PDB file of C-alpha atoms in Angstrom:
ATOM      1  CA  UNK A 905      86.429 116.691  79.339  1.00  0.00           C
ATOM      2  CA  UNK A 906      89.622 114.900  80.701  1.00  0.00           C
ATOM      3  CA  UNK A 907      89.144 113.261  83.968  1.00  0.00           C
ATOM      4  CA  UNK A 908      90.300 116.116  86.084  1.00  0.00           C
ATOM      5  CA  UNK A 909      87.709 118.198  84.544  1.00  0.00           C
ATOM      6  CA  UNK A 910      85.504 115.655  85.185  1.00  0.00           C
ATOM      7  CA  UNK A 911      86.085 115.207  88.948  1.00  0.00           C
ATOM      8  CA  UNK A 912      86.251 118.886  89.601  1.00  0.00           C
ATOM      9  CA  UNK A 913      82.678 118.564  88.313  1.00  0.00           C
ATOM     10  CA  UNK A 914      81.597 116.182  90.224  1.00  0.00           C
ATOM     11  CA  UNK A 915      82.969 117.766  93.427  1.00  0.00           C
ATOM     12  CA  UNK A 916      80.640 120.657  92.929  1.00  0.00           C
ATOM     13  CA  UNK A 917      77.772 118.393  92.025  1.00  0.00           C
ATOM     14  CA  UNK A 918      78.133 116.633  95.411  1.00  0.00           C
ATOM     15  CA  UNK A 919      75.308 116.248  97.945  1.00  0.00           C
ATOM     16  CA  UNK A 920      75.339 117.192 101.879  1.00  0.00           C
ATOM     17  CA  UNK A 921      74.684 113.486 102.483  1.00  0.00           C
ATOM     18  CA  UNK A 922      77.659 112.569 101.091  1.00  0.00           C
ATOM     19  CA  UNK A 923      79.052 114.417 104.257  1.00  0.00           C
ATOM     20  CA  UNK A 924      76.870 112.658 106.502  1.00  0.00           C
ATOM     21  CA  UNK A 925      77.542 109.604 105.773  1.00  0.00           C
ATOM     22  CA  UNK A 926      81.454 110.403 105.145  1.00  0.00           C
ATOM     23  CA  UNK A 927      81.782 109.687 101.248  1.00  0.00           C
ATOM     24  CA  UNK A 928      84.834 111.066  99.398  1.00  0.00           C
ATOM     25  CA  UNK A 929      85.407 110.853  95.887  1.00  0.00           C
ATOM     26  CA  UNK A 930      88.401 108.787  95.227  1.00  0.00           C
ATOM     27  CA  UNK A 931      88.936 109.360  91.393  1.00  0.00           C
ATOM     28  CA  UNK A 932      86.858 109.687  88.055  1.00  0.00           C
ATOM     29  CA  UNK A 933      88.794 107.715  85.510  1.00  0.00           C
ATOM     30  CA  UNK A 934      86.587 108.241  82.569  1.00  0.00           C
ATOM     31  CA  UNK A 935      83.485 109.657  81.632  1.00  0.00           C
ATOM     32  CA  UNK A 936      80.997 106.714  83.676  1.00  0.00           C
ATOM     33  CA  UNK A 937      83.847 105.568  85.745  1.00  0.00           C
ATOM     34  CA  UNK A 938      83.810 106.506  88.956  1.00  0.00           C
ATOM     35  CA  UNK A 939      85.757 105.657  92.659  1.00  0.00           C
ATOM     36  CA  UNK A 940      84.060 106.753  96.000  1.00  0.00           C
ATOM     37  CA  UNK A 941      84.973 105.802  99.628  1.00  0.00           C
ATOM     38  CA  UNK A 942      83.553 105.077 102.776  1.00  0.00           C
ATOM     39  CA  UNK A 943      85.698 105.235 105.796  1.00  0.00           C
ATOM     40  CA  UNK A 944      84.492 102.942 108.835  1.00  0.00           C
ATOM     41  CA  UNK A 945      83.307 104.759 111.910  1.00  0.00           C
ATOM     42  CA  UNK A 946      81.398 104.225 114.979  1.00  0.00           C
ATOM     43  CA  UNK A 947      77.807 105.558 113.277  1.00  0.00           C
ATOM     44  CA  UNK A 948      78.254 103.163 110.595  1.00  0.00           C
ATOM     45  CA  UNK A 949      78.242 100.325 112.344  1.00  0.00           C
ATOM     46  CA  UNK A 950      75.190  97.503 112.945  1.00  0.00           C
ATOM     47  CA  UNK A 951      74.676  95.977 116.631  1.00  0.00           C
ATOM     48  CA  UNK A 952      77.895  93.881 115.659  1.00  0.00           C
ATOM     49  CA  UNK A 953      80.741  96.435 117.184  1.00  0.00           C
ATOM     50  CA  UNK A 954      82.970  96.937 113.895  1.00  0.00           C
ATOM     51  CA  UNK A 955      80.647  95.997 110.961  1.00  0.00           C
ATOM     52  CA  UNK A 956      79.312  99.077 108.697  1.00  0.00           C
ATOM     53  CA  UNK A 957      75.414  98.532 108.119  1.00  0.00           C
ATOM     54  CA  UNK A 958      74.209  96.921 105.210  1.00  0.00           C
ATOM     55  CA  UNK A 959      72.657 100.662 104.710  1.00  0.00           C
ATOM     56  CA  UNK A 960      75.791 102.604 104.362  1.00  0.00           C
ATOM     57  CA  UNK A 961      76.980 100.538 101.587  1.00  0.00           C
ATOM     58  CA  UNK A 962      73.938 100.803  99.869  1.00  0.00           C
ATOM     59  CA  UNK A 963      74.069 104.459  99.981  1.00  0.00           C
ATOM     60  CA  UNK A 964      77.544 104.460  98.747  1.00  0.00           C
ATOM     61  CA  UNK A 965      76.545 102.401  96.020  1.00  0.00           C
ATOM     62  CA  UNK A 966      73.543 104.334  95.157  1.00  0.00           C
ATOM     63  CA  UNK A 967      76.200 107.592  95.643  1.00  0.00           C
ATOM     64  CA  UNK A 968      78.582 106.033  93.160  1.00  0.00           C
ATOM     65  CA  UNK A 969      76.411 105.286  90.570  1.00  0.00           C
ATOM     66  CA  UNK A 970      74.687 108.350  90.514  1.00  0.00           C
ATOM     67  CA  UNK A 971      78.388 109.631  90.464  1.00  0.00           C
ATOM     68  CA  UNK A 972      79.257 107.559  87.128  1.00  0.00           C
ATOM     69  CA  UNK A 973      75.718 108.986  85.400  1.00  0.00           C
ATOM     70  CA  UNK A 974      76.703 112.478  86.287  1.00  0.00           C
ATOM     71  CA  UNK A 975      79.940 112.031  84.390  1.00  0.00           C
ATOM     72  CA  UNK A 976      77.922 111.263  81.095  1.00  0.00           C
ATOM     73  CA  UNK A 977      76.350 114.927  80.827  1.00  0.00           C
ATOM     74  CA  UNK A 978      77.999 116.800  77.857  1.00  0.00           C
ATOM     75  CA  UNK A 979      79.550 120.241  78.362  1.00  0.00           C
ATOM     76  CA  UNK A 980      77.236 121.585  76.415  1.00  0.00           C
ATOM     77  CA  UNK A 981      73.705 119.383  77.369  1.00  0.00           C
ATOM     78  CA  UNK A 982      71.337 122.573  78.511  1.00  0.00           C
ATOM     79  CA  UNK A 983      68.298 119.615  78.735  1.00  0.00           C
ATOM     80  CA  UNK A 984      70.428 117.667  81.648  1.00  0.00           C
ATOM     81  CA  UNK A 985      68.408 118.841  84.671  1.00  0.00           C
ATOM     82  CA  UNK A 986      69.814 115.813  86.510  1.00  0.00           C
ATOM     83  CA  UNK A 987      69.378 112.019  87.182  1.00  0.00           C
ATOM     84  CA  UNK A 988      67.604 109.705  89.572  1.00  0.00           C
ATOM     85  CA  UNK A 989      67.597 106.386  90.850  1.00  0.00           C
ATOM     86  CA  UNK A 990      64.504 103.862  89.535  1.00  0.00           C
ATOM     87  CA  UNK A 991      66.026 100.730  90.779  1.00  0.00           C
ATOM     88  CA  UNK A 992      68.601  99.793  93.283  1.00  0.00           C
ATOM     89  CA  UNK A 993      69.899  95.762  93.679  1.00  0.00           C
ATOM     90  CA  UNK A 994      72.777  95.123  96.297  1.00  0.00           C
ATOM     91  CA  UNK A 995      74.243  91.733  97.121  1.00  0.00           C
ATOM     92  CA  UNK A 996      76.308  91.476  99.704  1.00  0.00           C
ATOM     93  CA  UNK A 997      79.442  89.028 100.027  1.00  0.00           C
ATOM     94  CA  UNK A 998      81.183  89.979 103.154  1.00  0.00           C
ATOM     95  CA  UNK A 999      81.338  92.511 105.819  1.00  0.00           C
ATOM     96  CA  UNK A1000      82.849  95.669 105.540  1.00  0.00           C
ATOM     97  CA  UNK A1001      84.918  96.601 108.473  1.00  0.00           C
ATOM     98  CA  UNK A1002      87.507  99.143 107.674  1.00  0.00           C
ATOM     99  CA  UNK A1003      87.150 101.039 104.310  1.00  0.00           C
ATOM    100  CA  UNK A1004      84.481 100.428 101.221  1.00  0.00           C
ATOM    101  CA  UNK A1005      85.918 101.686  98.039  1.00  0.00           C
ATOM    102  CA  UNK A1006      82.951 101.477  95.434  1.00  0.00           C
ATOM    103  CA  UNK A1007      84.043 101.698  91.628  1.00  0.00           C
ATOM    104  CA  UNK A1008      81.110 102.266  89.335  1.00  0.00           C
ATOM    105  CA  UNK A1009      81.201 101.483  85.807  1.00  0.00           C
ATOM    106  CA  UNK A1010      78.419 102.555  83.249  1.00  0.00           C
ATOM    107  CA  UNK A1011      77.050  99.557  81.412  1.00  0.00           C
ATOM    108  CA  UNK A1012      74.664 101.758  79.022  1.00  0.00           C
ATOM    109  CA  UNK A1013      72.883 104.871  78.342  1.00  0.00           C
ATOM    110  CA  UNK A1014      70.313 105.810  76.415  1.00  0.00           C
ATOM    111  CA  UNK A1015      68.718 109.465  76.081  1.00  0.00           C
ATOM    112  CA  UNK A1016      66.532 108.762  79.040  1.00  0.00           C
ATOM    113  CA  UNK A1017      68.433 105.532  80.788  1.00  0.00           C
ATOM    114  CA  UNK A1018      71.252 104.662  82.339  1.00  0.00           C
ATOM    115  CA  UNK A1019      72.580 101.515  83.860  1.00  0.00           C
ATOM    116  CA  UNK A1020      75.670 101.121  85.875  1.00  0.00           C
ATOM    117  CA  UNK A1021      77.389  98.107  87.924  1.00  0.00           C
ATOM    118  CA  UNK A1022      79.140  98.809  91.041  1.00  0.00           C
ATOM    119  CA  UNK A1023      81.789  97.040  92.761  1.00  0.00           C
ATOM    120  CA  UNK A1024      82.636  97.430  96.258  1.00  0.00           C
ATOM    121  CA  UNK A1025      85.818  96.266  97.690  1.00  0.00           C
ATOM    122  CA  UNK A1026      88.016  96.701 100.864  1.00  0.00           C
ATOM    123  CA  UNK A1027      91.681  97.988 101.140  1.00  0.00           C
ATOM    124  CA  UNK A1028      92.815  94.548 100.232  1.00  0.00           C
ATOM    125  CA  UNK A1029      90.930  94.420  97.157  1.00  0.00           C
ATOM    126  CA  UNK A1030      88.388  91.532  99.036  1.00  0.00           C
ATOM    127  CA  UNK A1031      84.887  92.047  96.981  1.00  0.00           C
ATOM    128  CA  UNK A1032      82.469  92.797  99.710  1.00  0.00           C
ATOM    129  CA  UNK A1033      79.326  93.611  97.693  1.00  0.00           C
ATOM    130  CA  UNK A1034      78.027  94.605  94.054  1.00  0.00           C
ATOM    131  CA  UNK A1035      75.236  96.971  92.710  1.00  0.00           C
ATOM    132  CA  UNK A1036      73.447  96.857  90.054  1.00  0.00           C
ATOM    133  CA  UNK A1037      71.623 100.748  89.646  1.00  0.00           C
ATOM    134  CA  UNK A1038      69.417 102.376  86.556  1.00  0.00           C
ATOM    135  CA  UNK A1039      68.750 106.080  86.362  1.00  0.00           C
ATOM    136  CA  UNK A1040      66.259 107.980  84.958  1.00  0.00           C
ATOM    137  CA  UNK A1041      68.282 111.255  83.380  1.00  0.00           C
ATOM    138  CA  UNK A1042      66.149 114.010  83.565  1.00  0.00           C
ATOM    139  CA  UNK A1043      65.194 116.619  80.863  1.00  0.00           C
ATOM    140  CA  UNK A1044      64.056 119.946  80.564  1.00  0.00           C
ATOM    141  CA  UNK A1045      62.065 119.745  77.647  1.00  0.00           C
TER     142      UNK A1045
END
């Protein structure tokens, strides 16, 4: 699949809490390369007026992630039956207060595993956190 293919699939894959929380997929650039967004709005933010919680970037790094495993499946995988988080580390650098763009990369996958890296960075390309995910891919056996 070319990477229009690839994002047209992973529009339809797309879960309603991506609405909630506002996410929009950005671009797919490869198979296990994938861009989301998170605008900053008045929900999203902590106690401190115009910071977005430590939660919502979390969530879009969890989001992204799963994105980048999603983009693995082969056309014609009928065992793919989905994938799901096992471990989640975030580390933030600095407040988010506009826009977080996460960009997740896949580092490896095996039959069963996956493990991806995120980055998340501002309009201004300022690194305001990283993610390190692995998924569980499940099978239908």
């Amino acid at each position: 699949m070319d990477q229009y293919q690839l994002k047209e699939r992973l529009e339809s894959d797309t879960v309603a809490y991506w609405d909630l929380l506002g996410i929009q997929i950005i671009a797919v650039h490869r198979s296990g390369d994938v861009e989301l967004s998170l605008e900053m709005r008045p929900e999203l933010e902590t106690r401190i007026p115009g910071i977005m919680h430590g939660g919502a970037i979390s969530s879009l790094i969890d989001s992204a992630a799963g994105a980048a495993v999603s983009t693995t499946r082969g056309e014609d995988d009928d065992t793919w039956q989905g994938q799901a988080t096992l471990d989640l580390n975030v580390t933030f650098l600095k407040p988010a207060k506009t826009v977080a763009i996460a960009r997740a990369t896949i580092l490896r996958t095996t039959k069963s595993l996956a493990f991806v890296t995120v980055d998340v960075k501002d309009a201004n390309e300022e690194l305001l956190a990283t993610g390190r995910a692995t998924y569980t891919i499940i099978r239908s056996r």
